Amino acid sequence: MASINNNRNAYKLANTPLGLHRRLRVVCLGAGYSGLMMAIAVREKFSAADLELQVYEKNADLGGTWLVNSFTPEPHWSRYYATAEEIHAYMSKTSRKYGCEEYIKYNHGIKKAVWNDGEAKWHITVNSGNVDFTDVCDVFINAGGVLSNWKWPNIPGIELFKGKLLHSADWDQTYDFRDKRVALIGIGSSGVQIMPELGKTAKSVTMFARSPTWISPSGIGEPGPSDPEIDADYNYHPKELVRFKNDSQYLLEHRKALQVNRIAGFTQFIMDTPSQIEAIAGCERAMREILSKTEKGRAALSKLIPDFPVGCRRLTPGLGFLDSFSKDNAYLEWQNLAEITPTGILTNDGRLLEFDAICCATGFDNSFKPQFPIIGRDGIDLAEKWEKENAEAYFGITVAGMPNYFTTTVWTGSCTSWYKQGTKDGKITAVYSGSTYHFLKALKDPRWEDYNFTYLQASGDNRFHYLGNGLTLGEAKGRGDMGITQTLNFEDYWNLFNSPVLFE
């Protein structure tokens, strides 16, 4: 049996009602999708709470790598697969609609975060221009995401190249690829999508790849016969755009169908299930059908089809990708890159291929290590901690030894994937092992018993300090009619205890 502290001096009565929350200051890093949602939630649902939010964004505008879902209807998407420009425009419009700009400071980068155990607060060093300053907060949320710190590939001679050097995550929109000889390095999601686009204007496109990958030629969540009409390039028909704008119910039903279709596809990523077996067969059948049409295609086919299951690596909507290898201006160099020279690429078999531009679709630093020092309890440096051991966070959002620090960010099989920090058989750290709804339900009612709680100094040793002076917050503020406790039937009585008006 646990002992009870009978020291009356340790028990201080708080002359506050039950339910009165302490003032909290929250600092959020990043004005991408997660940071934007945080600002909307605070403005729409916590306006009456004693909560102060500050979002710091290092760039001059809001961003985010991907906008997975839209929570407010948008009738102006022109394509089934939205472009980056449309996604950014949607985010900007949404930010203005909900007044999020008041919470966001642009061109403000966080350089360091240190936890002060005595104050139970984070001290955040922020840089703006040539000025550094310190922000002190109760809660620090890192919404920077893992796909934000892009890197050049570690290829000998890359710094020597005299032509145009581009990275998929830092694309130069002004560069003209017309009649250019282009090398494309990487066969991940970005490379698969860039290849067919370059082929439309470049004189030649040579992809340098070293690993096979499953391609979903028809896209992910392919539209069916009951979906809105689209053309061969997946643009919505103009009449559909008009109907989206004028018929909100029609747009809503389309959004529902998109979500159901995507979530239903999750089962294909569960090992050895009928859904996965069917997905493998479907992808292989489609890949063979497209690539078997020409000799160049058949040569690519022998290299591209993997021996690992669908979903081991990120599945990409490869619209036009496979068809590229049957075109006269497209080439595939398989595991054949030795070094980069001032004028091009030297292959492993001794050929010097000259290029006007080299595009690196080689991804991001996926080690999950913070890009700046985050120092938690007992001086633990999170970057050093995750350098020595696998990156690990409880449900992907909280980290041991990092009080009041949250992040917003699993597939087996023998393949090299950023899901496993670029390893072939390492621990999966990038994605959750269940469906979206599974994750939401798991987090809806947290297992607080999995956390260690430390009382603030103001409460002393009194674990009942929160009970306050015997009144609820609603009573103290005279909010609501306490007569509502008198009901006429069981249903009203039952619903009464789910009503926040009575207690808060």
PDB file of C-alpha atoms in Angstrom, residues 19 48 78 136 143 226 284 340 355 385 390 427 429 432 442 444 467 485 501 503-504:
ATOM      1  CA  GLY A  19     -10.909  23.303 -14.136  1.00  0.00           C
ATOM      2  CA  ALA A  48     -11.207  31.250 -24.577  1.00  0.00           C
ATOM      3  CA  SER A  78      -7.754  21.544 -61.578  1.00  0.00           C
ATOM      4  CA  VAL A 136      10.635  31.040 -23.261  1.00  0.00           C
ATOM      5  CA  ALA A 143       6.569  20.577 -36.822  1.00  0.00           C
ATOM      6  CA  SER A 226     -18.445   6.866 -60.998  1.00  0.00           C
ATOM      7  CA  GLU A 284       3.757  -6.389 -62.108  1.00  0.00           C
ATOM      8  CA  ILE A 340      30.775  13.351 -61.802  1.00  0.00           C
ATOM      9  CA  PHE A 355      25.339  16.647 -69.904  1.00  0.00           C
ATOM     10  CA  LYS A 385      21.063  10.496 -28.681  1.00  0.00           C
ATOM     11  CA  ASN A 390      17.602   4.443 -33.499  1.00  0.00           C
ATOM     12  CA  LYS A 427      14.424  -0.503 -37.909  1.00  0.00           C
ATOM     13  CA  THR A 429      11.277   4.829 -37.984  1.00  0.00           C
ATOM     14  CA  TYR A 432       3.114   4.394 -38.533  1.00  0.00           C
ATOM     15  CA  ALA A 442      -5.021   5.246 -30.709  1.00  0.00           C
ATOM     16  CA  LYS A 444      -7.777   9.986 -29.074  1.00  0.00           C
ATOM     17  CA  LEU A 467      -9.004  20.398  -6.974  1.00  0.00           C
ATOM     18  CA  THR A 485     -29.151  19.015 -13.461  1.00  0.00           C
ATOM     19  CA  VAL A 501     -21.524  23.648 -19.665  1.00  0.00           C
ATOM     20  CA  PHE A 503     -18.546  21.712 -15.212  1.00  0.00           C
ATOM     21  CA  GLU A 504     -16.377  24.169 -17.126  1.00  0.00           C
TER      22      GLU A 504
END
